[in-house]
């Protein structure tokens, strides 16, 4: 079949900066049949969209390889079923390509004649892909280990070289210089080989990047030092000073590799959110067919099948209850801690947890159509979307390096022509290259990021690299999830109202006795509250859970019914006008009333609420003080959400209630479309799509793993004041980066003309390579010293 408006996602190996992204995108867009291509540096993936003409995978691979990178493992956007796996494998020309039904991502290591069309399957289910992901994970870990080894060795060698050169060890230079040459050569061409490879790949395609700057600068320092070490007589004859700059190149390489190691380590976890979501999917389902029940793989469930779900099991697919009733924990979907009652006719969602009761449901959406599968795709799309932040240093570098090379050449030619002095011309040209050495430019960003993120970790905040820092300082709007973020995420008793003739302590004691056998969070909250007040709950007899709607039991000879008003009405428990009014007041203030009937009459109400965290209001006030517009967003009802918003000081028109996961991401997108730079704060699996969609995702460390994996910033604890600290520190770090870049350029703007000999005609002053190196070192020291001030951030 043709793949009109279809797309495929592939891994691209070897990208290191924004200029790499631009080159890969341009290369893919030039392939005939490709309508668009988007490359994401953080996830190291390229999403390619096709028009009506099929495109050979060999064409895509050739385009990427021609640009200097490697393409691997295509992931086609079509649900691939177990039933058609063999067809796909044979069509793709391979026999080792499983597929995943959740993401709708079929994987095949395509041969030259395989096309994206050959990867398309039907929509009836699929099997999980793990081998390719595991291999990529091992490869990334191997890359991390190599980078770590390289920067540690380089830094150690560089510090040792500095000690040998500057400490009064009285080592003759004719002995010391060869030692330094050997050590520098090892670092330059072993540890720095990846830098040279990246710079060469850019050069072969007429481009430059940060690696070009580092390669040119260190090569000049190394080459000059090697020349005067190996041929000192020639250097003297040429009038060149016998100064060595080996340690300069070595230290630059060490710090650049350290920055790459930190960045690679942060990007290593990009796939964790998808893996956590996939872990929610039930592996099997109990089908009801012809009066028999049989366990089958969840991939075998078809639309219209009847499926039994027992207590403690996850709902396998989306559907509707045909028989029975239960209480479901839908926190993975709604983020709300309170389970919900579901009975005949109600919709149930795949991946939610059946807390109690057994029911039979009819499957309505399976495979890639389930809500969980859609959440997976949303997170995947958001993580793979084009990042708006461009790295300033990479952009400037594409113009800076060619300009410096031209200036150096112009300087050499000018002095040869004007002064007929090759030695003077060579000194000036080398001085230009050394004074323009990009060490300060290369250090400004990674050093500030390293110190800023390190300080953040000390303060209990994990920041996922430079992109997150840049995004955090730009945000102007903050969307706060309610449950588990503003609130504790656990219900507790906040009010007790007893009917006439019933004492509140007695009401609580009886209710707690009846709820001792319940696993419902409301029941647990009632029991916990009674225990906190040291009430003797007594013993209950004949305990019965009533399909998630409540419980009933016999306590001290009294018949108790506890649950929803509908349950009490069904069991003919009498009403009470005053308690009905009290229930309305509770609901209006965000408290959920639980009805307690004793001996056939309504005896009282126990109000249960997910209470605010103690620092929520202070955090919102301080966020407003930072100039941020705050919103609250929740899957809970409007009255409860509005009450919470009022308590923390969020305006009523900034309340988004009764919002499902896909709507959360949509609301974030709407705010972005309106011109806001949005940060999302959440802690549940339901927040993952919105966290990934936002410019900045902030996860509470006490929340679900998938929320943490989808986030850019993680608060290790549940302290919301950490958000204030994270944003303030991010702003300070980016401000430090800009200061570093400014001073790096300022040194170059001032000293490059001096190195070119601008002062020589008037003052007879020529900037020697030694002074040029000193100026370059000064710029580096100032940049690093400025970044180190972040360690004092409070």
Coordinates of N, CA, C and O in Angstrom, one line a residue, residues 445-606:
X445 N 29.2 27.4 28.2 CA 27.9 26.7 28.4 C 28.1 25.4 29.3 O 27.4 25.3 30.3
X446 N 29.0 24.5 28.9 CA 29.1 23.3 29.8 C 29.5 23.5 31.2 O 29.1 22.9 32.1
X447 N 30.4 24.5 31.4 CA 30.8 24.8 32.8 C 29.7 25.3 33.6 O 29.5 24.9 34.8
X448 N 28.9 26.3 33.1 CA 27.8 26.8 33.8 C 26.7 25.8 34.1 O 26.2 25.7 35.2
X449 N 26.5 24.9 33.1 CA 25.5 23.8 33.2 C 26.0 22.9 34.3 O 25.2 22.4 35.1
X450 N 27.3 22.5 34.2 CA 27.8 21.6 35.2 C 27.7 22.1 36.6 O 27.2 21.4 37.5
X451 N 28.1 23.4 36.9 CA 28.0 23.9 38.2 C 26.5 24.1 38.6 O 26.1 23.8 39.7
X452 N 25.7 24.6 37.7 CA 24.3 24.9 38.0 C 23.5 23.6 38.3 O 22.8 23.6 39.3
X453 N 23.7 22.6 37.5 CA 23.0 21.3 37.8 C 23.5 20.7 39.0 O 22.8 20.0 39.8
X454 N 24.8 20.8 39.3 CA 25.4 20.3 40.5 C 24.8 20.9 41.7 O 24.5 20.3 42.7
X455 N 24.7 22.3 41.7 CA 24.1 23.0 42.8 C 22.7 22.6 43.0 O 22.2 22.5 44.1
X456 N 22.0 22.4 41.9 CA 20.6 22.0 42.0 C 20.4 20.7 42.6 O 19.5 20.5 43.5
X457 N 21.3 19.8 42.3 CA 21.3 18.4 43.0 C 21.5 18.5 44.5 O 20.8 17.8 45.2
X458 N 22.4 19.4 44.8 CA 22.6 19.6 46.3 C 21.3 20.2 47.0 O 21.1 19.9 48.2
X459 N 20.5 20.9 46.2 CA 19.3 21.5 46.8 C 18.1 20.5 46.6 O 16.9 20.9 46.8
X460 N 18.3 19.3 46.1 CA 17.2 18.3 45.9 C 16.5 18.5 44.6 O 15.3 18.1 44.5
X461 N 17.1 19.0 43.6 CA 16.5 19.2 42.3 C 17.3 18.6 41.2 O 18.5 18.9 41.1
X462 N 16.7 17.8 40.4 CA 17.4 17.1 39.3 C 17.0 17.8 38.0 O 15.8 17.8 37.7
X463 N 17.9 18.4 37.3 CA 17.7 19.1 36.0 C 18.3 18.3 34.9 O 19.5 17.9 34.9
X464 N 17.5 18.0 33.9 CA 17.9 17.1 32.8 C 18.7 17.9 31.7 O 18.2 18.0 30.6
X465 N 19.8 18.6 32.1 CA 20.7 19.1 31.1 C 20.4 20.6 30.7 O 19.5 21.2 31.2
X466 N 21.2 21.1 29.7 CA 21.1 22.5 29.3 C 19.8 22.9 28.7 O 19.4 24.0 28.9
X467 N 19.1 22.0 27.9 CA 17.9 22.4 27.3 C 16.8 22.7 28.4 O 16.1 23.7 28.3
X468 N 16.8 21.9 29.5 CA 15.9 22.2 30.6 C 16.2 23.5 31.3 O 15.3 24.3 31.7
X469 N 17.5 23.8 31.5 CA 17.9 25.1 32.1 C 17.4 26.2 31.2 O 16.8 27.2 31.8
X470 N 17.6 26.2 29.9 CA 17.2 27.3 29.1 C 15.7 27.4 29.1 O 15.2 28.6 29.1
X471 N 15.0 26.3 29.0 CA 13.5 26.4 29.0 C 13.0 27.0 30.3 O 12.1 27.8 30.3
X472 N 13.6 26.6 31.4 CA 13.1 27.0 32.8 C 13.2 28.5 32.9 O 12.4 29.2 33.5
X473 N 14.3 29.1 32.4 CA 14.4 30.6 32.5 C 13.5 31.4 31.6 O 13.3 32.6 31.8
X474 N 12.9 30.7 30.6 CA 12.0 31.4 29.6 C 10.5 31.3 30.0 O 9.8 32.1 29.4
X475 N 10.1 30.4 30.9 CA 8.7 30.2 31.1 C 8.0 31.4 31.7 O 8.6 32.1 32.5
X476 N 6.8 31.6 31.3 CA 6.0 32.7 31.9 C 4.7 32.1 32.5 O 3.9 32.9 33.1
X477 N 4.4 30.9 32.2 CA 3.1 30.3 32.7 C 3.4 28.9 33.3 O 4.2 28.1 32.8
X478 N 2.8 28.7 34.5 CA 3.0 27.4 35.2 C 1.7 26.7 35.4 O 0.8 27.3 36.0
X479 N 1.5 25.5 35.0 CA 0.3 24.7 35.2 C 0.6 23.7 36.2 O 1.5 22.8 36.1
X480 N -0.2 23.7 37.3 CA 0.0 22.8 38.4 C -1.1 21.8 38.5 O -2.3 22.1 38.5
X481 N -0.7 20.5 38.4 CA -1.6 19.4 38.7 C -2.1 19.5 40.1 O -1.3 19.9 41.0
X482 N -3.3 19.1 40.4 CA -3.9 19.3 41.8 C -3.4 18.1 42.7 O -2.7 18.3 43.6
X483 N -3.9 16.9 42.3 CA -3.7 15.8 43.2 C -2.2 15.3 43.2 O -1.7 15.0 42.2
X484 N -1.6 15.2 44.4 CA -0.3 14.8 44.5 C 0.7 15.9 44.3 O 1.9 15.7 44.6
X485 N 0.3 17.0 43.8 CA 1.2 18.1 43.6 C 0.9 19.3 44.6 O 1.7 19.6 45.4
X486 N -0.3 19.9 44.4 CA -0.8 20.8 45.4 C -1.2 20.1 46.6 O -1.1 20.7 47.8
X487 N -1.8 19.0 46.5 CA -2.4 18.2 47.6 C -1.5 17.0 47.9 O -0.6 16.7 47.2
X488 N -1.7 16.4 49.0 CA -0.9 15.2 49.5 C -1.1 14.0 48.6 O -0.2 13.1 48.6
X489 N -2.2 13.9 47.9 CA -2.4 12.7 47.1 C -3.0 11.5 47.9 O -3.1 10.4 47.4
X490 N -3.4 11.8 49.1 CA -4.0 10.7 50.0 C -5.1 11.3 50.8 O -5.0 12.3 51.5
X491 N -6.3 10.7 50.7 CA -7.5 11.2 51.4 C -7.4 11.1 52.9 O -6.8 10.2 53.4
X492 N -7.9 12.1 53.6 CA -8.0 12.1 55.0 C -9.3 12.7 55.5 O -9.9 13.5 54.8
X493 N -9.7 12.3 56.7 CA -11.0 12.8 57.3 C -10.7 14.3 57.7 O -9.8 14.6 58.5
X494 N -11.6 15.2 57.2 CA -11.5 16.6 57.6 C -12.7 17.1 58.3 O -12.6 18.1 59.0
X495 N -13.9 16.5 58.2 CA -15.1 16.9 58.8 C -15.9 15.7 59.3 O -15.9 14.7 58.6
X496 N -16.6 15.9 60.4 CA -17.6 14.9 60.8 C -18.8 15.6 61.3 O -18.8 16.5 62.1
X497 N -20.0 15.3 60.7 CA -21.2 15.9 61.1 C -22.2 14.8 61.5 O -22.5 13.9 60.7
X498 N -22.7 14.8 62.8 CA -23.6 13.8 63.3 C -25.0 14.3 63.3 O -25.2 15.5 63.5
X499 N -25.9 13.4 63.1 CA -27.3 13.7 63.2 C -27.7 13.9 64.7 O -27.0 13.5 65.6
X500 N -28.9 14.5 64.9 CA -29.3 14.7 66.3 C -29.4 13.3 67.0 O -29.9 12.3 66.4
X501 N -28.9 13.3 68.2 CA -28.9 12.1 69.0 C -27.7 11.2 68.8 O -27.6 10.2 69.4
X502 N -26.8 11.6 67.9 CA -25.6 10.8 67.7 C -24.3 11.7 67.9 O -24.2 12.8 67.4
X503 N -23.5 11.2 68.7 CA -22.2 11.9 69.0 C -21.2 11.7 67.9 O -21.1 10.6 67.3
X504 N -20.4 12.7 67.6 CA -19.4 12.5 66.4 C -18.4 11.4 66.7 O -18.0 10.7 65.8
X505 N -18.0 11.4 68.0 CA -17.0 10.3 68.3 C -17.6 8.9 68.2 O -17.0 8.0 67.7
X506 N -18.9 8.8 68.6 CA -19.5 7.5 68.5 C -19.7 7.2 67.0 O -19.5 6.0 66.6
X507 N -20.1 8.2 66.2 CA -20.3 8.0 64.7 C -19.0 7.5 64.1 O -19.0 6.5 63.3
X508 N -17.9 8.1 64.4 CA -16.6 7.7 63.9 C -16.2 6.4 64.3 O -15.7 5.6 63.6
X509 N -16.4 6.0 65.6 CA -16.1 4.7 66.1 C -16.8 3.6 65.4 O -16.2 2.6 65.0
X510 N -18.1 3.8 65.2 CA -18.9 2.8 64.6 C -18.5 2.6 63.1 O -18.4 1.5 62.6
X511 N -18.3 3.8 62.4 CA -17.9 3.7 61.0 C -16.5 3.0 60.9 O -16.3 2.2 60.0
X512 N -15.6 3.3 61.8 CA -14.3 2.8 61.7 C -14.3 1.3 61.9 O -13.6 0.5 61.2
X513 N -15.2 0.8 62.8 CA -15.3 -0.6 63.1 C -15.8 -1.3 61.8 O -15.3 -2.4 61.5
X514 N -16.8 -0.7 61.1 CA -17.3 -1.3 59.9 C -16.3 -1.3 58.8 O -16.3 -2.2 57.9
X515 N -15.4 -0.3 58.7 CA -14.5 -0.2 57.6 C -13.1 -0.9 57.8 O -12.3 -0.9 57.0
X516 N -12.9 -1.5 59.0 CA -11.7 -2.2 59.3 C -11.4 -3.2 58.2 O -10.2 -3.4 57.8
X517 N -12.3 -3.9 57.7 CA -12.1 -4.9 56.6 C -12.1 -4.4 55.2 O -12.0 -5.1 54.3
X518 N -12.2 -3.1 55.1 CA -12.3 -2.5 53.7 C -10.9 -2.1 53.2 O -10.1 -1.7 54.0
X519 N -10.7 -2.2 51.9 CA -9.5 -1.8 51.3 C -9.6 -0.5 50.5 O -8.7 0.0 49.9
X520 N -10.8 0.1 50.6 CA -11.1 1.3 49.9 C -10.3 2.5 50.6 O -10.3 2.5 51.8
X521 N -9.7 3.4 49.9 CA -9.0 4.5 50.5 C -9.8 5.3 51.5 O -9.3 5.8 52.5
X522 N -11.1 5.5 51.2 CA -12.0 6.3 52.1 C -12.1 5.5 53.4 O -12.0 6.1 54.5
X523 N -12.3 4.2 53.3 CA -12.4 3.4 54.5 C -11.1 3.4 55.3 O -11.1 3.5 56.5
X524 N -10.0 3.3 54.6 CA -8.7 3.4 55.3 C -8.5 4.7 56.0 O -8.0 4.8 57.1
X525 N -9.0 5.8 55.3 CA -8.9 7.1 55.9 C -9.7 7.2 57.2 O -9.3 7.8 58.2
X526 N -10.9 6.6 57.2 CA -11.8 6.7 58.4 C -11.1 5.9 59.5 O -11.1 6.3 60.7
X527 N -10.6 4.7 59.2 CA -10.0 3.9 60.2 C -8.7 4.6 60.8 O -8.5 4.6 62.0
X528 N -7.9 5.2 59.9 CA -6.7 5.9 60.4 C -7.1 7.0 61.3 O -6.4 7.3 62.3
X529 N -8.1 7.8 60.9 CA -8.5 8.9 61.8 C -9.0 8.5 63.1 O -8.7 9.1 64.1
X530 N -9.8 7.4 63.2 CA -10.2 6.9 64.5 C -9.0 6.4 65.3 O -9.0 6.7 66.6
X531 N -8.1 5.8 64.7 CA -6.9 5.3 65.5 C -6.1 6.5 66.0 O -5.6 6.5 67.1
X532 N -6.0 7.6 65.2 CA -5.3 8.8 65.6 C -5.9 9.4 66.8 O -5.3 10.1 67.6
X533 N -7.3 9.3 66.9 CA -8.0 9.8 68.1 C -8.1 8.8 69.2 O -8.8 9.0 70.2
X534 N -7.4 7.7 69.1 CA -7.4 6.6 70.1 C -8.8 6.1 70.4 O -9.1 5.8 71.6
X535 N -9.6 6.0 69.4 CA -11.0 5.4 69.6 C -11.0 3.9 69.5 O -10.4 3.4 68.6
X536 N -11.7 3.3 70.4 CA -11.8 1.8 70.3 C -12.9 1.5 69.3 O -14.1 1.6 69.6
X537 N -12.5 1.0 68.1 CA -13.4 0.8 67.1 C -14.4 -0.4 67.3 O -15.5 -0.4 66.8
X538 N -14.0 -1.3 68.2 CA -14.9 -2.5 68.4 C -14.7 -3.5 67.3 O -13.9 -3.4 66.4
X539 N -15.6 -4.5 67.3 CA -15.6 -5.5 66.3 C -16.8 -5.5 65.4 O -17.9 -5.3 65.9
X540 N -16.6 -5.8 64.1 CA -17.7 -5.8 63.2 C -18.0 -7.3 62.8 O -17.1 -8.1 62.7
X541 N -19.3 -7.5 62.5 CA -19.7 -8.9 62.1 C -20.4 -8.7 60.8 O -21.1 -7.7 60.5
X542 N -20.3 -9.8 60.0 CA -21.1 -9.8 58.7 C -20.6 -8.7 57.7 O -21.5 -8.2 57.0
X543 N -19.3 -8.4 57.7 CA -18.9 -7.3 56.8 C -19.1 -7.7 55.3 O -18.9 -8.9 54.9
X544 N -19.6 -6.8 54.6 CA -19.9 -7.0 53.2 C -19.5 -5.8 52.3 O -20.0 -4.7 52.6
X545 N -18.7 -6.0 51.3 CA -18.4 -4.9 50.4 C -19.4 -4.9 49.3 O -19.7 -5.9 48.6
X546 N -20.0 -3.7 49.0 CA -21.2 -3.7 48.1 C -20.8 -3.1 46.8 O -21.1 -2.0 46.4
X547 N -20.0 -3.9 46.1 CA -19.6 -3.5 44.7 C -19.0 -2.2 44.5 O -19.2 -1.5 43.5
X548 N -18.2 -1.8 45.4 CA -17.5 -0.5 45.3 C -18.3 0.7 45.7 O -17.7 1.8 45.7
X549 N -19.6 0.5 46.0 CA -20.4 1.6 46.4 C -20.4 1.9 47.9 O -20.8 3.0 48.3
X550 N -19.9 1.0 48.6 CA -19.8 1.1 50.1 C -19.7 -0.2 50.8 O -19.5 -1.2 50.1
X551 N -20.0 -0.2 52.1 CA -19.9 -1.4 52.9 C -21.1 -1.5 53.9 O -21.7 -0.4 54.1
X552 N -21.4 -2.7 54.4 CA -22.3 -2.8 55.5 C -21.8 -3.9 56.4 O -21.1 -4.8 56.0
X553 N -22.2 -3.7 57.7 CA -21.7 -4.6 58.7 C -22.6 -4.4 60.0 O -23.3 -3.5 60.1
X554 N -22.4 -5.3 60.9 CA -23.1 -5.3 62.2 C -22.0 -4.9 63.3 O -21.1 -5.7 63.5
X555 N -22.2 -3.8 64.0 CA -21.3 -3.3 65.0 C -22.0 -3.1 66.3 O -22.9 -2.2 66.3
X556 N -21.6 -3.8 67.3 CA -22.3 -3.6 68.7 C -23.8 -3.7 68.6 O -24.5 -3.0 69.2
X557 N -24.3 -4.6 67.7 CA -25.7 -4.8 67.5 C -26.4 -3.8 66.6 O -27.6 -3.9 66.4
X558 N -25.6 -2.8 66.1 CA -26.2 -1.8 65.2 C -25.8 -2.2 63.8 O -24.7 -2.6 63.4
X559 N -26.9 -2.1 62.9 CA -26.7 -2.3 61.5 C -26.2 -1.1 60.8 O -26.9 -0.1 60.8
X560 N -24.9 -1.1 60.3 CA -24.3 0.0 59.7 C -24.2 -0.1 58.2 O -23.9 -1.2 57.7
X561 N -24.5 1.0 57.5 CA -24.3 1.1 56.0 C -23.5 2.3 55.8 O -23.9 3.4 56.2
X562 N -22.4 2.2 55.1 CA -21.5 3.4 54.8 C -21.2 3.4 53.3 O -20.8 2.4 52.7
X563 N -21.5 4.6 52.7 CA -21.2 4.7 51.3 C -21.8 5.9 50.7 O -22.0 7.0 51.3
X564 N -22.2 5.7 49.4 CA -22.8 6.8 48.6 C -24.2 7.0 49.0 O -24.9 6.1 49.5
X565 N -24.8 8.2 48.7 CA -26.2 8.4 48.9 C -27.1 7.5 48.1 O -28.2 7.1 48.6
X566 N -26.7 7.1 46.9 CA -27.4 6.2 46.1 C -27.5 4.8 46.8 O -28.6 4.1 46.8
X567 N -26.4 4.4 47.4 CA -26.4 3.1 48.1 C -27.4 3.1 49.3 O -28.2 2.2 49.5
X568 N -27.3 4.2 50.1 CA -28.2 4.3 51.3 C -29.7 4.3 50.9 O -30.6 3.8 51.5
X569 N -29.9 5.0 49.8 CA -31.3 5.1 49.3 C -31.8 3.7 48.8 O -32.9 3.3 49.1
X570 N -30.9 3.0 48.1 CA -31.3 1.7 47.7 C -31.6 0.7 48.8 O -32.5 -0.1 48.7
X571 N -30.9 0.9 49.9 CA -31.1 0.0 51.1 C -32.1 0.6 52.1 O -32.2 0.2 53.2
X572 N -32.8 1.6 51.6 CA -34.0 2.2 52.3 C -33.5 2.8 53.6 O -34.2 2.7 54.6
X573 N -32.4 3.5 53.6 CA -31.9 4.2 54.8 C -32.6 5.6 54.7 O -32.5 6.3 53.7
X574 N -33.2 6.0 55.8 CA -33.9 7.3 55.9 C -33.0 8.5 55.6 O -31.9 8.5 56.0
X575 N -33.6 9.6 55.1 CA -32.9 10.8 54.8 C -33.0 11.7 56.0 O -33.7 11.5 56.9
X576 N -32.1 12.8 55.9 CA -32.1 13.8 57.0 C -31.9 15.2 56.3 O -30.8 15.4 55.6
X577 N -32.8 16.1 56.4 CA -32.7 17.4 55.7 C -31.5 18.2 56.1 O -30.8 18.7 55.2
X578 N -31.2 18.2 57.4 CA -30.1 19.0 57.8 C -28.8 18.4 57.3 O -27.8 19.2 57.0
X579 N -28.7 17.1 57.3 CA -27.5 16.5 56.8 C -27.3 16.7 55.3 O -26.2 16.8 54.8
X580 N -28.4 16.7 54.6 CA -28.3 17.0 53.1 C -27.7 18.4 52.9 O -26.9 18.5 52.0
X581 N -28.2 19.3 53.7 CA -27.6 20.7 53.5 C -26.1 20.7 53.9 O -25.3 21.3 53.2
X582 N -25.7 19.9 54.9 CA -24.3 19.8 55.3 C -23.5 19.2 54.2 O -22.4 19.6 54.0
X583 N -24.1 18.2 53.5 CA -23.4 17.5 52.5 C -23.1 18.5 51.3 O -22.1 18.5 50.7
X584 N -24.1 19.3 51.0 CA -23.9 20.3 49.9 C -22.8 21.3 50.3 O -22.0 21.7 49.4
X585 N -22.8 21.7 51.6 CA -21.7 22.6 52.0 C -20.3 22.0 51.9 O -19.3 22.6 51.4
X586 N -20.3 20.7 52.2 CA -19.0 20.0 52.1 C -18.5 19.9 50.6 O -17.4 20.3 50.3
X587 N -19.4 19.6 49.8 CA -19.1 19.5 48.3 C -18.6 20.8 47.8 O -17.7 20.8 47.0
X588 N -19.3 21.9 48.2 CA -18.9 23.2 47.7 C -17.5 23.6 48.1 O -16.9 24.4 47.4
X589 N -17.0 23.1 49.2 CA -15.7 23.4 49.7 C -14.6 22.4 49.3 O -13.5 22.4 49.8
X590 N -15.0 21.4 48.4 CA -14.1 20.4 48.0 C -13.9 19.2 48.8 O -13.0 18.4 48.7
X591 N -14.9 19.0 49.8 CA -14.8 17.9 50.7 C -15.8 16.8 50.1 O -17.0 17.2 49.8
X592 N -15.4 15.6 50.1 CA -16.3 14.5 49.6 C -17.0 13.9 50.8 O -16.4 13.2 51.6
X593 N -18.4 14.0 50.9 CA -19.1 13.4 52.0 C -19.3 11.9 51.9 O -19.7 11.5 50.8
X594 N -19.1 11.2 52.9 CA -19.4 9.7 53.0 C -20.6 9.6 53.9 O -20.5 10.1 55.1
X595 N -21.6 8.9 53.5 CA -22.9 8.8 54.3 C -22.8 7.6 55.2 O -22.4 6.5 54.8
X596 N -23.3 7.8 56.5 CA -23.2 6.7 57.4 C -24.7 6.5 57.9 O -25.3 7.4 58.5
X597 N -25.2 5.3 57.7 CA -26.5 4.9 58.2 C -26.5 3.9 59.3 O -25.7 3.0 59.3
X598 N -27.2 4.2 60.3 CA -27.2 3.3 61.5 C -28.7 2.9 61.8 O -29.5 3.8 62.0
X599 N -28.9 1.6 61.8 CA -30.2 1.0 62.1 C -31.3 1.7 61.2 O -32.4 2.1 61.7
X600 N -31.1 1.9 60.0 CA -32.1 2.3 59.0 C -32.3 3.8 58.9 O -33.2 4.2 58.2
X601 N -31.5 4.6 59.6 CA -31.6 6.0 59.5 C -30.2 6.7 59.2 O -29.2 6.1 59.6
X602 N -30.2 7.8 58.6 CA -29.0 8.5 58.3 C -28.5 9.1 59.6 O -29.1 10.0 60.2
X603 N -27.3 8.6 60.0 CA -26.8 9.1 61.3 C -25.7 10.1 61.2 O -25.4 10.8 62.3
X604 N -25.2 10.4 60.1 CA -24.1 11.4 60.0 C -23.3 11.3 58.7 O -23.6 10.4 57.8
X605 N -22.4 12.3 58.5 CA -21.6 12.4 57.4 C -20.1 12.5 57.8 O -19.8 13.1 58.8
X606 N -19.3 11.8 57.1 CA -17.8 11.9 57.3 C -17.2 12.5 56.1 O -17.2 11.8 55.0

